[in-house]
Amino acid sequence: MKIIRPYGDTTGDGRVQLSFTLPVPAGDPAQRARAEGAALQLAAKMGMDPAMVVHTKAMGPDFTFFIVYGQVQHLVDLSAVTVAEREYPLLSPQEVNLRIRTALGRKLVVVGACVGTDAHTVGIDAILNVKGHAGEKGLEYYREIRVVNLGAQVSVDELAARAKREHADAVLVSQVVTQRDAHLAGARALATAFSCPPQTDMANAAETAEIAEMAEPAGSEPPPRPLLVVGGPRFDASMAADLGVDKIFGRGTTPREVASYLAYAVTGPGGGAARAGQQEKPRTGTAAI
Amino acid sequence: VTAAPLAPPQASPPPQAATVTPKLGLDSAVVAEARRLAEVAGRPIVEMARTHTTVSVERAVLRLADLEGADEDGMPWVNRLTEAVRTQTGLTHGVALPVWDALVRGDHRDLPGLARAAAAGTARFRIPTGDQAAAARHAATHAVGAGLHRIDARRAERQAMIQRIGEPAMPWIYLIVATGDIYEDIPQAQAAAREGADIIAVIRSTGQSLLDYVPEGATREGYAGTYATQQNFRLMRAALDDVSRELGRYVRLTNYASGLCMPEIATLAGLERLDMMLNDCMYGIIFRDINPQRTFIDQRFARQIHARAGIIINTGEDNYLTTADAVEGAHTVVVSQLLNEYFGKEAGLTDAQLGLGHAFEINPAVPDSFLLELAHAQLVRELFPDAPLKYMPPTKHMTGNIFGGYLLDAFFNLCGVMTGQSILLIGMMTEGIHTPYLADRDLALENVRYVREAAGSLGADFRPGPSSPITRRAHQVLDESVQLLRKIGTEGLLAAIADGTFGITKRPPDGGRGLDGVIRRAEGYFNPAAELLSPAEPLKGAVS
């Protein structure tokens, strides 16, 4: 067991900084003294003891901004920290391509979109566009990945239909807007759209045949749905099962991480496992909803 | 006929545009060539806009004739009436002829009455001919002309208020408000004005750009923004008038004339004395997947209205740099600005109304990134010396390190004052984390105030040498712009957009939303607003 505290300039000093606004005036000295008292009370209740208000600024007649430094008494128990470890190896583009080619013998198809009212394509574009993000090229750059980027404000039904038409191996959805938990609603809607057996909304026999062809020789088993991958700055990576999707990527995700994950999830840890088999695990996640 | 004396009011003097000293030694022949190529690329688009109309252009005509309100489902009467006309006669002759023909025939009391009857399915429309057509045109021109008179009156009112109350010095400080609730927005906007904002922009609710109608009334619910409605415009403008008087400077109000209802929103902005409108020639196409043809047709009408209303447009070139790399894509910004300028001027906007956009988005890890930013900003300043340029702060490289972000914003402010930018959108250190807290805004204003006071006159001493990296970079970007414009001129602008020339995304001319609302004008098409707004579209005998 390892116990630590925040580090200012001495081991164990517990120093932290904090800034916040209180809806109190600080126009005259008396108001200011009272406002600082209020700030110190908050700091004390947050466990900062002693605390010191280092900056007080009136913002208009009704609000005051504070910067507070102080010492927290809390201990961090490192042995109790849990981290969602990456369950897949980080591969180079060449390795990703090789893995896909070996395992699938065809291109891996990714359909991406921002769903619902979300018009923020920055995230999905950063992952999909050749241009990429953080110095890494996007998925369009990978020779063995075929990318269909539907852009912004796509309905979940539209996305599901297109994914089916494109024989998508994976569906990537970016959700940036979080007001009223729009991102969570979007992710759930996605999971729901793909949870119905594909046969029920088959338009015609030809399409049925196409889908059947796509399925692995497992025979009577329903064709696997694509991997459902959701990303956005405000997601909690551990919520995948709860939301009914296979994987959640948070802030700072790079295209290479997504490509590595897709290569791993579609081809399996050995790199050569049949795709249908690898769908088993994600599908249980869906069943949970 | 009262609609006849519709001379547009005198253009307002440019908002104290500072004289721009050329520093980069740009070759005026190259600059002229760039403008000529932009015209070559844009002319076929204008031709398309002159020969087509859209459902939203037609609805804007009805709005100018004062048709307000919505049915019980919230669908505006202008939509109901336009749909009914489209079903019965089509819109190839425009909405005005059949509508005013029906009114002239006398079965309906007035325009709202006709709209209700149309929605109920009891109104009958036809395309009148001969004297009946002349009578309909006459009545329509009268009604729509009255709307333009109201826009003229609002413009005169703005000029009078600026004279009486006072004009803020440039650069104008531009702040965003976006709560979703107009009654929350109002106190926030007033507070922001008191804190130093010269311009308040009310961000629209996410998704409004894809609605093919303008919501009605005061709204209290929106996602990441507040709906643009006529009533919201009215409420916010009145609140800013109050605070303008209190502060002794005219605080401008900005909204978005973009998306599927661009012409209608432009009209409402003119009627409610909004001062600036986001209105980019390609933004909706590239970032909202709105059909390119729909966008360009809507845009021309919207800009004619903005020209008339004395509204400054803000173009959206900054957005390209959020998907493309700010160094590699720098010339696409200039190309888009030149296109925006051509389209804007063709629609009647003056230089003083062209708030061309650009942004401080170069990766700070790039060596000499600040020099490159200075080069880009100075280049744009010199290319458009009389335009109220709108300079956008870093967003793409705001990482969540608020302390680093605050520094980056200070460099943005410094670049803005050194290169004489006209409108500074104030960067937030918490960009990308959450919508700004009260304190974020206060700190951001403290940042810009410091830079302005500490280095406001540094621009006068900023003289990059003829072979400095700044000068060389500016020349390079201009040369690349000319090359790209030449390519666009050859293949056509629509093809270039389909190729992903701007902002990486590819948008084919027949893709995207809203194409079903595009209608080719027939012989005899009549749009009283378009005729009154554009001398190039002469009246067809309606007004004696």
PDB file of C-alpha atoms in Angstrom, chain A residues 68-260:
ATOM      1  CA  VAL A  68      -7.095  29.987  -3.008  1.00  0.00           C
ATOM      2  CA  TYR A  69      -4.018  28.037  -1.963  1.00  0.00           C
ATOM      3  CA  GLY A  70      -4.082  25.611   0.869  1.00  0.00           C
ATOM      4  CA  GLN A  71      -3.096  22.342   2.382  1.00  0.00           C
ATOM      5  CA  VAL A  72      -5.336  19.327   2.086  1.00  0.00           C
ATOM      6  CA  GLN A  73      -5.405  16.707   4.765  1.00  0.00           C
ATOM      7  CA  HIS A  74      -6.579  13.937   2.484  1.00  0.00           C
ATOM      8  CA  LEU A  75      -4.466  10.892   1.764  1.00  0.00           C
ATOM      9  CA  VAL A  76      -4.398   9.133  -1.582  1.00  0.00           C
ATOM     10  CA  ASP A  77      -4.164   5.366  -1.399  1.00  0.00           C
ATOM     11  CA  LEU A  78      -2.471   4.311  -4.615  1.00  0.00           C
ATOM     12  CA  SER A  79      -3.363   0.659  -4.091  1.00  0.00           C
ATOM     13  CA  ALA A  80      -7.036   1.586  -4.269  1.00  0.00           C
ATOM     14  CA  VAL A  81      -6.716   3.368  -7.610  1.00  0.00           C
ATOM     15  CA  THR A  82      -8.346   1.535 -10.489  1.00  0.00           C
ATOM     16  CA  VAL A  83      -7.472   2.287 -14.073  1.00  0.00           C
ATOM     17  CA  ALA A  84      -9.071   1.032 -17.252  1.00  0.00           C
ATOM     18  CA  GLU A  85      -5.936  -0.436 -18.798  1.00  0.00           C
ATOM     19  CA  ARG A  86      -5.640  -0.590 -22.541  1.00  0.00           C
ATOM     20  CA  GLU A  87      -6.651  -4.122 -23.488  1.00  0.00           C
ATOM     21  CA  TYR A  88      -5.062  -3.930 -26.911  1.00  0.00           C
ATOM     22  CA  PRO A  89      -1.515  -3.299 -28.082  1.00  0.00           C
ATOM     23  CA  LEU A  90      -0.676   0.007 -29.733  1.00  0.00           C
ATOM     24  CA  LEU A  91       0.281  -0.790 -33.326  1.00  0.00           C
ATOM     25  CA  SER A  92       1.921   1.178 -36.101  1.00  0.00           C
ATOM     26  CA  PRO A  93      -0.138   1.839 -39.255  1.00  0.00           C
ATOM     27  CA  GLN A  94       1.882  -0.842 -41.047  1.00  0.00           C
ATOM     28  CA  GLU A  95       1.123  -3.371 -38.317  1.00  0.00           C
ATOM     29  CA  VAL A  96      -2.554  -2.453 -38.373  1.00  0.00           C
ATOM     30  CA  ASN A  97      -2.683  -2.925 -42.138  1.00  0.00           C
ATOM     31  CA  LEU A  98      -0.894  -6.235 -41.965  1.00  0.00           C
ATOM     32  CA  ARG A  99      -3.158  -7.528 -39.242  1.00  0.00           C
ATOM     33  CA  ILE A 100      -6.298  -6.604 -41.151  1.00  0.00           C
ATOM     34  CA  ARG A 101      -5.013  -8.047 -44.394  1.00  0.00           C
ATOM     35  CA  THR A 102      -3.990 -11.311 -42.765  1.00  0.00           C
ATOM     36  CA  ALA A 103      -7.126 -11.776 -40.735  1.00  0.00           C
ATOM     37  CA  LEU A 104      -9.822 -10.448 -43.043  1.00  0.00           C
ATOM     38  CA  GLY A 105      -8.344 -10.678 -46.505  1.00  0.00           C
ATOM     39  CA  ARG A 106     -10.225  -7.518 -47.346  1.00  0.00           C
ATOM     40  CA  LYS A 107     -10.469  -3.933 -46.165  1.00  0.00           C
ATOM     41  CA  LEU A 108     -11.933  -3.182 -42.780  1.00  0.00           C
ATOM     42  CA  VAL A 109     -14.935  -0.889 -43.223  1.00  0.00           C
ATOM     43  CA  VAL A 110     -15.530   1.967 -40.804  1.00  0.00           C
ATOM     44  CA  VAL A 111     -18.607   4.180 -40.937  1.00  0.00           C
ATOM     45  CA  GLY A 112     -18.379   7.332 -38.841  1.00  0.00           C
ATOM     46  CA  ALA A 113     -20.722  10.183 -37.947  1.00  0.00           C
ATOM     47  CA  CYS A 114     -21.803  12.753 -35.406  1.00  0.00           C
ATOM     48  CA  VAL A 115     -25.323  11.696 -34.524  1.00  0.00           C
ATOM     49  CA  GLY A 116     -28.423  13.592 -33.485  1.00  0.00           C
ATOM     50  CA  THR A 117     -28.182  17.337 -33.309  1.00  0.00           C
ATOM     51  CA  ASP A 118     -24.452  17.272 -32.711  1.00  0.00           C
ATOM     52  CA  ALA A 119     -22.731  19.353 -35.371  1.00  0.00           C
ATOM     53  CA  HIS A 120     -19.231  19.202 -33.913  1.00  0.00           C
ATOM     54  CA  THR A 121     -17.341  17.160 -36.469  1.00  0.00           C
ATOM     55  CA  VAL A 122     -13.949  18.125 -35.084  1.00  0.00           C
ATOM     56  CA  GLY A 123     -13.595  14.894 -33.118  1.00  0.00           C
ATOM     57  CA  ILE A 124     -14.729  12.440 -35.742  1.00  0.00           C
ATOM     58  CA  ASP A 125     -12.757  14.288 -38.411  1.00  0.00           C
ATOM     59  CA  ALA A 126      -9.621  14.199 -36.288  1.00  0.00           C
ATOM     60  CA  ILE A 127      -9.902  10.422 -36.099  1.00  0.00           C
ATOM     61  CA  LEU A 128     -11.089   9.722 -39.644  1.00  0.00           C
ATOM     62  CA  ASN A 129      -9.628  12.366 -41.948  1.00  0.00           C
ATOM     63  CA  VAL A 130      -6.273  11.699 -43.547  1.00  0.00           C
ATOM     64  CA  LYS A 131      -5.134  14.824 -41.789  1.00  0.00           C
ATOM     65  CA  GLY A 132      -5.522  13.104 -38.450  1.00  0.00           C
ATOM     66  CA  HIS A 133      -4.657  14.581 -35.113  1.00  0.00           C
ATOM     67  CA  ALA A 134      -1.754  14.951 -32.694  1.00  0.00           C
ATOM     68  CA  GLY A 135       0.748  14.226 -35.439  1.00  0.00           C
ATOM     69  CA  GLU A 136      -0.898  10.931 -36.387  1.00  0.00           C
ATOM     70  CA  LYS A 137      -2.693  10.427 -39.680  1.00  0.00           C
ATOM     71  CA  GLY A 138      -6.381   9.585 -39.543  1.00  0.00           C
ATOM     72  CA  LEU A 139      -7.959   6.253 -40.452  1.00  0.00           C
ATOM     73  CA  GLU A 140      -8.345   7.291 -44.117  1.00  0.00           C
ATOM     74  CA  TYR A 141      -4.576   7.040 -44.271  1.00  0.00           C
ATOM     75  CA  TYR A 142      -4.600   3.296 -43.468  1.00  0.00           C
ATOM     76  CA  ARG A 143      -4.525   1.350 -46.699  1.00  0.00           C
ATOM     77  CA  GLU A 144      -6.555  -1.520 -45.280  1.00  0.00           C
ATOM     78  CA  ILE A 145      -9.290   0.622 -43.774  1.00  0.00           C
ATOM     79  CA  ARG A 146     -12.121   1.973 -45.882  1.00  0.00           C
ATOM     80  CA  VAL A 147     -13.673   5.042 -44.247  1.00  0.00           C
ATOM     81  CA  VAL A 148     -17.166   6.360 -44.841  1.00  0.00           C
ATOM     82  CA  ASN A 149     -17.521   9.660 -42.959  1.00  0.00           C
ATOM     83  CA  LEU A 150     -21.138  10.756 -42.888  1.00  0.00           C
ATOM     84  CA  GLY A 151     -20.331  14.035 -41.166  1.00  0.00           C
ATOM     85  CA  ALA A 152     -22.590  15.938 -38.813  1.00  0.00           C
ATOM     86  CA  GLN A 153     -26.153  15.656 -37.609  1.00  0.00           C
ATOM     87  CA  VAL A 154     -26.823  12.214 -38.979  1.00  0.00           C
ATOM     88  CA  SER A 155     -29.803  10.374 -37.553  1.00  0.00           C
ATOM     89  CA  VAL A 156     -29.089   7.083 -35.844  1.00  0.00           C
ATOM     90  CA  ASP A 157     -31.400   5.289 -38.288  1.00  0.00           C
ATOM     91  CA  GLU A 158     -29.584   6.807 -41.229  1.00  0.00           C
ATOM     92  CA  LEU A 159     -26.309   5.697 -39.719  1.00  0.00           C
ATOM     93  CA  ALA A 160     -27.566   2.173 -39.081  1.00  0.00           C
ATOM     94  CA  ALA A 161     -28.902   1.840 -42.615  1.00  0.00           C
ATOM     95  CA  ARG A 162     -25.677   3.101 -44.124  1.00  0.00           C
ATOM     96  CA  ALA A 163     -23.571   0.844 -41.905  1.00  0.00           C
ATOM     97  CA  LYS A 164     -25.560  -2.099 -43.151  1.00  0.00           C
ATOM     98  CA  ARG A 165     -25.237  -1.045 -46.779  1.00  0.00           C
ATOM     99  CA  GLU A 166     -21.510  -0.556 -46.451  1.00  0.00           C
ATOM    100  CA  HIS A 167     -21.073  -3.874 -44.574  1.00  0.00           C
ATOM    101  CA  ALA A 168     -19.420  -1.920 -41.825  1.00  0.00           C
ATOM    102  CA  ASP A 169     -17.084  -3.726 -39.454  1.00  0.00           C
ATOM    103  CA  ALA A 170     -17.203  -0.791 -37.075  1.00  0.00           C
ATOM    104  CA  VAL A 171     -19.362   2.242 -36.482  1.00  0.00           C
ATOM    105  CA  LEU A 172     -17.676   5.286 -34.963  1.00  0.00           C
ATOM    106  CA  VAL A 173     -19.756   7.974 -33.381  1.00  0.00           C
ATOM    107  CA  SER A 174     -18.516  11.233 -31.969  1.00  0.00           C
ATOM    108  CA  GLN A 175     -20.586  13.097 -29.406  1.00  0.00           C
ATOM    109  CA  VAL A 176     -19.382  16.459 -28.237  1.00  0.00           C
ATOM    110  CA  VAL A 177     -22.558  18.182 -27.138  1.00  0.00           C
ATOM    111  CA  THR A 178     -23.224  17.219 -23.558  1.00  0.00           C
ATOM    112  CA  GLN A 179     -26.031  19.530 -22.581  1.00  0.00           C
ATOM    113  CA  ARG A 180     -28.793  17.511 -20.953  1.00  0.00           C
ATOM    114  CA  ASP A 181     -26.542  14.462 -21.345  1.00  0.00           C
ATOM    115  CA  ALA A 182     -27.071  14.465 -25.103  1.00  0.00           C
ATOM    116  CA  HIS A 183     -23.871  12.428 -25.481  1.00  0.00           C
ATOM    117  CA  LEU A 184     -25.202   9.597 -23.315  1.00  0.00           C
ATOM    118  CA  ALA A 185     -28.559   9.621 -25.053  1.00  0.00           C
ATOM    119  CA  GLY A 186     -26.796   9.489 -28.416  1.00  0.00           C
ATOM    120  CA  ALA A 187     -24.693   6.512 -27.382  1.00  0.00           C
ATOM    121  CA  ARG A 188     -27.713   4.624 -26.064  1.00  0.00           C
ATOM    122  CA  ALA A 189     -29.711   5.355 -29.202  1.00  0.00           C
ATOM    123  CA  LEU A 190     -26.852   3.931 -31.214  1.00  0.00           C
ATOM    124  CA  ALA A 191     -26.763   0.746 -29.178  1.00  0.00           C
ATOM    125  CA  THR A 192     -30.524   0.363 -29.481  1.00  0.00           C
ATOM    126  CA  ALA A 193     -30.493   0.876 -33.238  1.00  0.00           C
ATOM    127  CA  PHE A 194     -28.021  -1.944 -33.669  1.00  0.00           C
ATOM    128  CA  SER A 195     -29.471  -4.257 -31.060  1.00  0.00           C
ATOM    129  CA  CYS A 196     -32.479  -5.383 -33.118  1.00  0.00           C
ATOM    130  CA  PRO A 197     -31.749  -8.458 -35.197  1.00  0.00           C
ATOM    131  CA  PRO A 198     -30.911  -7.241 -38.688  1.00  0.00           C
ATOM    132  CA  GLN A 199     -33.501  -9.570 -40.236  1.00  0.00           C
ATOM    133  CA  THR A 200     -36.411  -7.560 -38.886  1.00  0.00           C
ATOM    134  CA  ASP A 201     -35.682  -4.513 -40.977  1.00  0.00           C
ATOM    135  CA  MET A 202     -34.510  -6.285 -44.084  1.00  0.00           C
ATOM    136  CA  ALA A 203     -35.812  -4.402 -47.046  1.00  0.00           C
ATOM    137  CA  ASN A 204     -35.597  -7.170 -49.589  1.00  0.00           C
ATOM    138  CA  ALA A 205     -34.243 -10.581 -50.326  1.00  0.00           C
ATOM    139  CA  ALA A 206     -31.227  -9.282 -52.142  1.00  0.00           C
ATOM    140  CA  GLU A 207     -30.096  -7.397 -49.128  1.00  0.00           C
ATOM    141  CA  THR A 208     -30.728 -10.453 -46.966  1.00  0.00           C
ATOM    142  CA  ALA A 209     -28.476 -12.406 -49.242  1.00  0.00           C
ATOM    143  CA  GLU A 210     -25.789  -9.782 -48.979  1.00  0.00           C
ATOM    144  CA  ILE A 211     -25.906  -9.834 -45.232  1.00  0.00           C
ATOM    145  CA  ALA A 212     -25.898 -13.614 -45.152  1.00  0.00           C
ATOM    146  CA  GLU A 213     -22.845 -13.609 -47.347  1.00  0.00           C
ATOM    147  CA  MET A 214     -21.135 -11.286 -45.001  1.00  0.00           C
ATOM    148  CA  ALA A 215     -21.706 -13.551 -42.014  1.00  0.00           C
ATOM    149  CA  GLU A 216     -19.076 -16.079 -41.128  1.00  0.00           C
ATOM    150  CA  PRO A 217     -19.837 -19.743 -41.871  1.00  0.00           C
ATOM    151  CA  ALA A 218     -21.453 -20.071 -38.434  1.00  0.00           C
ATOM    152  CA  GLY A 219     -24.578 -20.849 -40.437  1.00  0.00           C
ATOM    153  CA  SER A 220     -27.809 -20.150 -38.648  1.00  0.00           C
ATOM    154  CA  GLU A 221     -26.361 -17.609 -36.226  1.00  0.00           C
ATOM    155  CA  PRO A 222     -27.550 -14.058 -36.800  1.00  0.00           C
ATOM    156  CA  PRO A 223     -24.986 -11.921 -38.612  1.00  0.00           C
ATOM    157  CA  PRO A 224     -22.832  -9.930 -36.226  1.00  0.00           C
ATOM    158  CA  ARG A 225     -23.513  -6.282 -35.772  1.00  0.00           C
ATOM    159  CA  PRO A 226     -20.584  -3.960 -36.303  1.00  0.00           C
ATOM    160  CA  LEU A 227     -18.430  -2.888 -33.411  1.00  0.00           C
ATOM    161  CA  LEU A 228     -19.943   0.203 -31.837  1.00  0.00           C
ATOM    162  CA  VAL A 229     -17.357   2.765 -30.866  1.00  0.00           C
ATOM    163  CA  VAL A 230     -18.220   6.075 -29.248  1.00  0.00           C
ATOM    164  CA  GLY A 231     -15.947   9.017 -28.596  1.00  0.00           C
ATOM    165  CA  GLY A 232     -16.137  12.454 -27.087  1.00  0.00           C
ATOM    166  CA  PRO A 233     -14.463  14.634 -24.505  1.00  0.00           C
ATOM    167  CA  ARG A 234     -16.962  14.034 -21.726  1.00  0.00           C
ATOM    168  CA  PHE A 235     -17.377  10.285 -21.794  1.00  0.00           C
ATOM    169  CA  ASP A 236     -16.297   8.015 -19.000  1.00  0.00           C
ATOM    170  CA  ALA A 237     -14.388   5.151 -20.632  1.00  0.00           C
ATOM    171  CA  SER A 238     -15.757   2.638 -18.149  1.00  0.00           C
ATOM    172  CA  MET A 239     -19.359   3.211 -19.216  1.00  0.00           C
ATOM    173  CA  ALA A 240     -19.213   1.180 -22.431  1.00  0.00           C
ATOM    174  CA  ALA A 241     -21.236  -1.775 -21.173  1.00  0.00           C
ATOM    175  CA  ASP A 242     -23.721   0.469 -19.424  1.00  0.00           C
ATOM    176  CA  LEU A 243     -24.344   2.387 -22.650  1.00  0.00           C
ATOM    177  CA  GLY A 244     -24.491  -0.787 -24.704  1.00  0.00           C
ATOM    178  CA  VAL A 245     -21.514  -0.002 -26.902  1.00  0.00           C
ATOM    179  CA  ASP A 246     -18.245  -1.866 -27.347  1.00  0.00           C
ATOM    180  CA  LYS A 247     -15.751   0.873 -26.683  1.00  0.00           C
ATOM    181  CA  ILE A 248     -15.584   4.425 -25.486  1.00  0.00           C
ATOM    182  CA  PHE A 249     -12.749   6.781 -26.290  1.00  0.00           C
ATOM    183  CA  GLY A 250     -12.317   9.953 -24.254  1.00  0.00           C
ATOM    184  CA  ARG A 251     -10.462  13.220 -24.596  1.00  0.00           C
ATOM    185  CA  GLY A 252      -7.079  13.089 -26.275  1.00  0.00           C
ATOM    186  CA  THR A 253      -7.633   9.848 -28.163  1.00  0.00           C
ATOM    187  CA  THR A 254      -5.430   9.599 -31.227  1.00  0.00           C
ATOM    188  CA  PRO A 255      -6.261   7.926 -34.555  1.00  0.00           C
ATOM    189  CA  ARG A 256      -3.610   5.304 -33.934  1.00  0.00           C
ATOM    190  CA  GLU A 257      -5.274   4.191 -30.726  1.00  0.00           C
ATOM    191  CA  VAL A 258      -8.576   3.795 -32.542  1.00  0.00           C
ATOM    192  CA  ALA A 259      -6.951   1.944 -35.438  1.00  0.00           C
ATOM    193  CA  SER A 260      -5.120  -0.358 -33.034  1.00  0.00           C
TER     194      SER A 260
END
